[in-house]
Short mmCIF file of C-alpha atoms in Angstrom, two decimals:
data_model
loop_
_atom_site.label_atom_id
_atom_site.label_comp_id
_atom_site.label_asym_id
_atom_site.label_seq_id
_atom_site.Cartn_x
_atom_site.Cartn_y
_atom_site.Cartn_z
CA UNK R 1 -40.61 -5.51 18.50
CA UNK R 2 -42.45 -8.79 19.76
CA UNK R 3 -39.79 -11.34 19.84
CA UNK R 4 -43.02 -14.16 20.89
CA UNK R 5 -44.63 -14.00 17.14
CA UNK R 6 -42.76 -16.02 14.59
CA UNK R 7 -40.26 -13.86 11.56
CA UNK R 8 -42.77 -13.50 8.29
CA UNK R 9 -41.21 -15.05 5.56
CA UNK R 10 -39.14 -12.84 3.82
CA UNK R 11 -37.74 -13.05 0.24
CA UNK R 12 -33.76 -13.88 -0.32
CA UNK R 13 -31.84 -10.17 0.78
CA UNK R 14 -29.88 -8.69 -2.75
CA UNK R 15 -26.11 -9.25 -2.62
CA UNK R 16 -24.64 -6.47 -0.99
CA UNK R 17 -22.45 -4.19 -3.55
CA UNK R 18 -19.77 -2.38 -2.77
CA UNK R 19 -20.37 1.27 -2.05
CA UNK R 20 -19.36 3.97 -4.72
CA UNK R 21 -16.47 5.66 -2.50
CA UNK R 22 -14.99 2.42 -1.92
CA UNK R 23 -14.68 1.20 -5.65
CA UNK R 24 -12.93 4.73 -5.91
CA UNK R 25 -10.56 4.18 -3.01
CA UNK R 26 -9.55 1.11 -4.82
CA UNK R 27 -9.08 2.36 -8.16
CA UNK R 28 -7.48 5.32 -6.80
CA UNK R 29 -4.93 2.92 -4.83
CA UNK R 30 -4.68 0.66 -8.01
CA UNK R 31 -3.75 2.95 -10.49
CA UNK R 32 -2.02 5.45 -8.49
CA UNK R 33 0.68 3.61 -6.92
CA UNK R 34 0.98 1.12 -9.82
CA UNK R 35 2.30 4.50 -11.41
CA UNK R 36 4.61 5.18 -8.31
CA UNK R 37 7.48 2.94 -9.14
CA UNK R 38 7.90 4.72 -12.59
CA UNK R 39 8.26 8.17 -10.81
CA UNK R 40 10.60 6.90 -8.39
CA UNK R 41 12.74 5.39 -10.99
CA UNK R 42 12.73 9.10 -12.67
CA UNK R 43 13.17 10.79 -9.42
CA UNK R 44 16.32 8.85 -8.62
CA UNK R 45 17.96 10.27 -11.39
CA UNK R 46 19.26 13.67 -9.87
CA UNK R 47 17.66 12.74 -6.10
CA UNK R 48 19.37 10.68 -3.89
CA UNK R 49 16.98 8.13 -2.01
CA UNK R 50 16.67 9.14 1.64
CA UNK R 51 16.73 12.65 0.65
CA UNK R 52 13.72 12.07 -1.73
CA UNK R 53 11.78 10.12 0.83
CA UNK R 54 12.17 12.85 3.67
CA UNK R 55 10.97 16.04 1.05
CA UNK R 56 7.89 13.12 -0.17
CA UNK R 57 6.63 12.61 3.24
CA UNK R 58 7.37 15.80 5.39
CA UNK R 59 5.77 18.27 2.54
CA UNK R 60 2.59 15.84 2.43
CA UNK R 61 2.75 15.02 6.31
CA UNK R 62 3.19 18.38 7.11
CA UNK R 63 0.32 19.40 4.43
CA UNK R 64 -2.02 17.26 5.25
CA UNK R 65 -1.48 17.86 9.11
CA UNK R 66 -2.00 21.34 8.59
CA UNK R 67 -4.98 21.21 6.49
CA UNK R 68 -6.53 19.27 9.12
CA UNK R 69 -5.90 21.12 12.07
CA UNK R 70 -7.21 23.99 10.38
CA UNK R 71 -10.19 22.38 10.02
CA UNK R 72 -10.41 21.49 13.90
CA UNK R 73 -8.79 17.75 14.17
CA UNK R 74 -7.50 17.17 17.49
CA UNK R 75 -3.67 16.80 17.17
CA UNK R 76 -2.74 13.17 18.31
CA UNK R 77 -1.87 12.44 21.73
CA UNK R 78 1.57 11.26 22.89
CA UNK R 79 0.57 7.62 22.37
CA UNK R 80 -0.75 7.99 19.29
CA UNK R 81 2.19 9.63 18.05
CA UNK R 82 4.44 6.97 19.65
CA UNK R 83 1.82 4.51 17.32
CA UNK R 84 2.50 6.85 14.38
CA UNK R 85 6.06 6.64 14.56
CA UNK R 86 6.87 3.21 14.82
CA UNK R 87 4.55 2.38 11.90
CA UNK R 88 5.35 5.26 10.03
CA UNK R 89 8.73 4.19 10.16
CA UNK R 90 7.67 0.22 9.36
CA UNK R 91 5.43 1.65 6.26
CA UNK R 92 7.98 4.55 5.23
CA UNK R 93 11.27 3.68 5.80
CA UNK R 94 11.02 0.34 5.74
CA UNK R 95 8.33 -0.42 3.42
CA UNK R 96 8.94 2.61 1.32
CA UNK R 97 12.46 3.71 1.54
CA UNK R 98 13.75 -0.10 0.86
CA UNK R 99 11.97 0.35 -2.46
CA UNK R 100 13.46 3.65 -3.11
CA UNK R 101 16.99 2.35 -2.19
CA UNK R 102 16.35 -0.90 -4.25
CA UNK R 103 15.58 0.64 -7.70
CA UNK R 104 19.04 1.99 -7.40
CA UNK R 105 19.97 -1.98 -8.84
CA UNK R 106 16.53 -3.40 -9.45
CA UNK R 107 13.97 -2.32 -12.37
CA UNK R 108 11.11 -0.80 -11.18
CA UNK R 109 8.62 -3.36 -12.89
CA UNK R 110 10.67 -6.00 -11.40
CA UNK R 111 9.79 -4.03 -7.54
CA UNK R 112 6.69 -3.89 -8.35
CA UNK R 113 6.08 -7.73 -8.35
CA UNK R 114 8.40 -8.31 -5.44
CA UNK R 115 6.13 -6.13 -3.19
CA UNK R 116 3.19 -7.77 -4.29
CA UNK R 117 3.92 -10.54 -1.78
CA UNK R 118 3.21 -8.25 1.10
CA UNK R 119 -0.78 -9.69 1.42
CA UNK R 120 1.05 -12.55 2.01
CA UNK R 121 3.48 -11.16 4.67
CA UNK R 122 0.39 -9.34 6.30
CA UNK R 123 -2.04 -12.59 6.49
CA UNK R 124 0.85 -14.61 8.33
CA UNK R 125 1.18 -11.75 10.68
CA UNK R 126 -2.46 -11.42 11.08
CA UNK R 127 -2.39 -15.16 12.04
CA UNK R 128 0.43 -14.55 14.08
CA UNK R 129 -2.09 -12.29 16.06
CA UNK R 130 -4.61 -14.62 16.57
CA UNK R 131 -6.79 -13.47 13.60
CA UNK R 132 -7.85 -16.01 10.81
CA UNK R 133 -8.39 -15.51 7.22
CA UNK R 134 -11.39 -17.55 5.55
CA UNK R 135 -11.01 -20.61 3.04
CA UNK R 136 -11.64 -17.84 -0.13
CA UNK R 137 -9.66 -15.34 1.13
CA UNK R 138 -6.66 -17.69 1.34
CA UNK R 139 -7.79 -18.91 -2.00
CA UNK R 140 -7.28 -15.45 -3.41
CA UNK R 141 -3.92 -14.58 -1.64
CA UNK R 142 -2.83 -18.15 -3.51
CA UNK R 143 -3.80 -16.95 -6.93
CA UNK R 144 -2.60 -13.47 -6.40
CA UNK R 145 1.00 -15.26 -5.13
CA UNK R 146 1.15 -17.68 -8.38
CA UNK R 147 0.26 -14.67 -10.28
CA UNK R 148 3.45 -12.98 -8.87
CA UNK R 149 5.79 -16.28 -9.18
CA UNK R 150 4.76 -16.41 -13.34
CA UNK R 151 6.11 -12.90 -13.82
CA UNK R 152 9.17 -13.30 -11.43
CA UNK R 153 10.40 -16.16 -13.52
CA UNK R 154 13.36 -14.99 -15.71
CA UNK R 155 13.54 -11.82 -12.83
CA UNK R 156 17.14 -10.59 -12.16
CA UNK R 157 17.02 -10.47 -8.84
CA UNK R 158 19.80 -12.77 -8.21
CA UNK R 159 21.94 -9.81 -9.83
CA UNK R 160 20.83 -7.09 -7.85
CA UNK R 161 23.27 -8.25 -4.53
CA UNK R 162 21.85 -6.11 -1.51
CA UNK R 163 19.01 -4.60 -3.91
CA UNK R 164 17.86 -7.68 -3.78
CA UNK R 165 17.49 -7.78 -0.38
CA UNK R 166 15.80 -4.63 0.44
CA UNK R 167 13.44 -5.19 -2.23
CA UNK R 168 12.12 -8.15 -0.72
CA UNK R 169 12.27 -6.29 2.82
CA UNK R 170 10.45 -3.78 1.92
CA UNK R 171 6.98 -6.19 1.90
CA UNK R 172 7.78 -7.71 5.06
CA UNK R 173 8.14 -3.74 6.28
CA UNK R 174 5.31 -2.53 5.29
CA UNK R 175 3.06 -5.58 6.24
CA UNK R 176 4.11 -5.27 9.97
CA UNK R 177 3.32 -1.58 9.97
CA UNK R 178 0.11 -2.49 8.46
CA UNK R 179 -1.15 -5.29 11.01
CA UNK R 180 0.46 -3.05 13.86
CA UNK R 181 -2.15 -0.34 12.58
CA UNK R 182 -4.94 -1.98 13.23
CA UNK R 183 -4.24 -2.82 16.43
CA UNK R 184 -2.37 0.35 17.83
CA UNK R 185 -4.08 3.25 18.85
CA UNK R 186 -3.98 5.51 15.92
CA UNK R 187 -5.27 9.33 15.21
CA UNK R 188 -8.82 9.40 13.45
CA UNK R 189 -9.24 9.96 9.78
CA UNK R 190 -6.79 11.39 7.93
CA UNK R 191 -4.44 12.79 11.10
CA UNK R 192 -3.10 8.63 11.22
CA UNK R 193 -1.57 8.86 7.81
CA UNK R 194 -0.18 12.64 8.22
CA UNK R 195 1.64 11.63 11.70
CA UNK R 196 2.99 8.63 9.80
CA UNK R 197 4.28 10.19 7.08
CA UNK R 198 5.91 13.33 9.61
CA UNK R 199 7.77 10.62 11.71
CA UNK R 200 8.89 9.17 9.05
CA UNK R 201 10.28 12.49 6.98
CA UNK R 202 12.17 12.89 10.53
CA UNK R 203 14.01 9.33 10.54
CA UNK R 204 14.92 9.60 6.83
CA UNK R 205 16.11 13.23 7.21
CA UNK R 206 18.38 11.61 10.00
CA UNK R 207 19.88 8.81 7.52
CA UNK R 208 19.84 11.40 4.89
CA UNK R 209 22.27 13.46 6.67
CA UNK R 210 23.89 10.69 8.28
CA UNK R 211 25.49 9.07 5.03
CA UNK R 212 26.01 12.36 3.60
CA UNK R 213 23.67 12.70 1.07
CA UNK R 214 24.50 15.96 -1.58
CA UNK R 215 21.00 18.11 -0.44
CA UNK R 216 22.71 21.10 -1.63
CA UNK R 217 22.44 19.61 -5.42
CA UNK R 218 19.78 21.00 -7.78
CA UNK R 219 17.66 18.36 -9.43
CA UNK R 220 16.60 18.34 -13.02
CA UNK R 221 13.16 19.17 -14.15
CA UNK R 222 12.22 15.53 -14.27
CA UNK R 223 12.71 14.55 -11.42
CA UNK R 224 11.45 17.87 -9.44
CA UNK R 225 8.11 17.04 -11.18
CA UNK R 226 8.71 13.52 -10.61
CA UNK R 227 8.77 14.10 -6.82
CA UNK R 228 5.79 16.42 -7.05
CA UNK R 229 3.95 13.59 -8.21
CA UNK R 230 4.66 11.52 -5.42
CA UNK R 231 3.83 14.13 -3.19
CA UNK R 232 0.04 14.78 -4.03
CA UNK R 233 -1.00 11.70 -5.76
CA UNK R 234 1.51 8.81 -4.78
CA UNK R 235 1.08 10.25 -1.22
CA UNK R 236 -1.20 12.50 -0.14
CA UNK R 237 -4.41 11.04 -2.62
CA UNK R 238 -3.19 7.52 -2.73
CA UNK R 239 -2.16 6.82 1.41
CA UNK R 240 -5.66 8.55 2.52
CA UNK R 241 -7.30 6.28 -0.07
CA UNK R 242 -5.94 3.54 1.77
CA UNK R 243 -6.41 4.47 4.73
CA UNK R 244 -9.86 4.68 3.75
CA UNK R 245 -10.01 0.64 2.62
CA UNK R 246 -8.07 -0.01 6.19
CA UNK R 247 -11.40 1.32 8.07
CA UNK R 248 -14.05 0.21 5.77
CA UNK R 249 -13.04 -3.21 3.84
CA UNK R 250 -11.76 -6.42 4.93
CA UNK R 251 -8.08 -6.55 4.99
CA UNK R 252 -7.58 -9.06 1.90
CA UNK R 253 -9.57 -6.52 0.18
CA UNK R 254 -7.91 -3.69 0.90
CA UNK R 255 -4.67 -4.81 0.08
CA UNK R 256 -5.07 -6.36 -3.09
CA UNK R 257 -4.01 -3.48 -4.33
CA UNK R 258 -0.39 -5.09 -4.36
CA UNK R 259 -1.69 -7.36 -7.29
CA UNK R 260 -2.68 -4.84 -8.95
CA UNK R 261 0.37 -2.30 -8.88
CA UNK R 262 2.73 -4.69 -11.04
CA UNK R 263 -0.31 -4.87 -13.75
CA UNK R 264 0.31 -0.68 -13.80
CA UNK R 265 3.89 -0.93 -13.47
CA UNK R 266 4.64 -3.14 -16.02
CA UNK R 267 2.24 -1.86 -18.52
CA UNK R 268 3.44 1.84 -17.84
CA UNK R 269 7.34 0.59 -17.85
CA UNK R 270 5.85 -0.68 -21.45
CA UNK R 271 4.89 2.51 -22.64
CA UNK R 272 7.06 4.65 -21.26
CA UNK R 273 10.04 3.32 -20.98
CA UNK R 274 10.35 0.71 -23.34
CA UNK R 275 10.51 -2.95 -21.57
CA UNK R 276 9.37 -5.72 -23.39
CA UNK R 277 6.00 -7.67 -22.57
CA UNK R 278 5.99 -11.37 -22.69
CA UNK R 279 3.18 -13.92 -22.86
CA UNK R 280 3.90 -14.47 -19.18
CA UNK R 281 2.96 -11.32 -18.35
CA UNK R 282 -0.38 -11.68 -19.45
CA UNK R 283 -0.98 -15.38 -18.35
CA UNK R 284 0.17 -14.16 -14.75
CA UNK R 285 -2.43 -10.87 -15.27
CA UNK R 286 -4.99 -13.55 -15.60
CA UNK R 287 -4.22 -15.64 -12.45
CA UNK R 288 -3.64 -12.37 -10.73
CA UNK R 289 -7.59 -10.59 -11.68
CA UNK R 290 -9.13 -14.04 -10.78
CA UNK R 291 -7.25 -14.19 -7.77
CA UNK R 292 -8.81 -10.16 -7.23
CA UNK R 293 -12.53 -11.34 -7.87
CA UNK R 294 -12.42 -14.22 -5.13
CA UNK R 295 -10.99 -11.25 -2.79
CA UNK R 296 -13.29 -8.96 -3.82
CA UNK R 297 -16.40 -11.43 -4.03
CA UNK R 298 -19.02 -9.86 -0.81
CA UNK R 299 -19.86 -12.54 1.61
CA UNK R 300 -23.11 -13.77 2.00
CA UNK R 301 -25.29 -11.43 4.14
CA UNK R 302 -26.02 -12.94 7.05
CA UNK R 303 -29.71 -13.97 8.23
CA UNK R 304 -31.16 -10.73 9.91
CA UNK R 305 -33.29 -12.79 12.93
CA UNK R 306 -30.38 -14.54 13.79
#
């Protein structure tokens, strides 16, 4: 190219859309683990927690590592598997397993909303780090967090004792595994989410066994098909999706999905299960989806001769 002549004028570039696969990692992450809390709510019923967690994430850890060593992945090297296992534990003990342990005493809708403060959790982190989140993008997290304040009011947290508290551990969790991600060296592909998900089956075995959880028990119908759904979709098709929006979309984008999941949760808790719906609920869906479309607005492209 001849940098000495001058750029012809050139007419204003399109805004950039979103690529197909990545609207379909979102509404795969949307949807799908909206429904999660309603699954783990039925699981619980003849499963006890730890013990659930550790079947969940070594049959799809183990799966998924298979599958892709069959198809010629390199297995991860010792420090990505020291990576893996401290945020695999962060995102599936911590994140995950405090939910599991706090729908014991709090209603899964109720979960739902008090995870959807982990954007939150992970921007401060971020900015801990030394990376900075733009004006909009701390625009949306705001909306998004009023959103989740409107339908917490009249919650029954104060009730749940040391539900409660895990519940609103588990955000924290899973935000620090998240940020610690990004940074850490971490398998390619799909290998970083099936190394996760083996190192944490181990440490929840361990605390399964440890307080003596009945494994021996046989679990109703339900909840085996419960757990079967958090296996392939909840785990396997939902964490590669986001794994997916970790690598290709900014990370206010990719976790928006948090908004999102009490919409689902509360609307399938609705349906299926029979809690009531307030005007609240939709005045905070409202705050919530605008707070979504400031996230999920592209930036301007930038000028190509600069």
């Amino acid at each position: 190219m001849d940098h000495d002549c001058p750029a012809p004028a050139s007419p204003a570039l399109p805004r950039a859309r979103p690529p197909l696969l990545l609207v379909a990692a979102l509404l795969t992450v949307y949807l799908l683990w909206g429904s999660t809390y309603l699954a783990i709510r039925i699981a619980l019923e003849t499963v006890p927690p730890f013990a659930l967690g550790a079947v969940r994430f070594l049959i799809a850890g183990g799966g998924l590592y298979l599958v892709l060593r069959l198809r010629g992945a390199p297995a991860p090297s010792p420090r990505e598997w020291r990576t893996a296992a401290i945020t695999g534990v962060l995102l599936f003990v911590g994140g995950n397993g405090f939910v599991v342990l706090g729908e014991q005493w709090v209603s899964s809708g109720l979960v739902a909303l008090v995870v959807g403060t982990m954007p939150l959790w992970a921007a401060v982190f971020a900015g801990i780090g030394g990376q900075r989140s733009s004006a909009r993008e701390w625009l949306g997290l705001a909306l998004g967090f009023l959103g989740i304040s409107v339908l917490s009011l009249g919650g029954e947290l104060h009730a749940a004792g040391i539900g409660a508290l895990l519940v609103v551990l588990a955000p924290v969790c899973w935000a620090l595994g998240v940020v610690l991600g990004r940074r850490g060296p971490l398998p390619a592909g799909g290998m970083a989410a099936a190394s996760q998900m083996l190192a944490a089956s181990v440490v929840l075995l361990g605390l399964s066994l440890g307080f003596g959880e009945p494994l021996l028990a046989v679990p109703s119908t339900r909840s085996l098909l419960a757990v079967a759904y958090l296996i392939v979709f909840g785990s396997l098709v939902g964490f590669t999706a986001y794994a997916y929006l970790l690598r290709n979309a900014r990370t206010a984008v990719a976790n928006s999905y948090a908004y999102v999941n009490p919409i689902v949760a509360i609307v399938l808790g609705a349906a299926l299960a029979g809690e009531a719906v307030g005007p609240s609920t939709w005045l905070a869906a409202a705050i919530i989806l605008s707070g979504l479309a400031v996230l999920a607005r592209p930036r301007k492209p930038q000028d190509p001769t600069r």
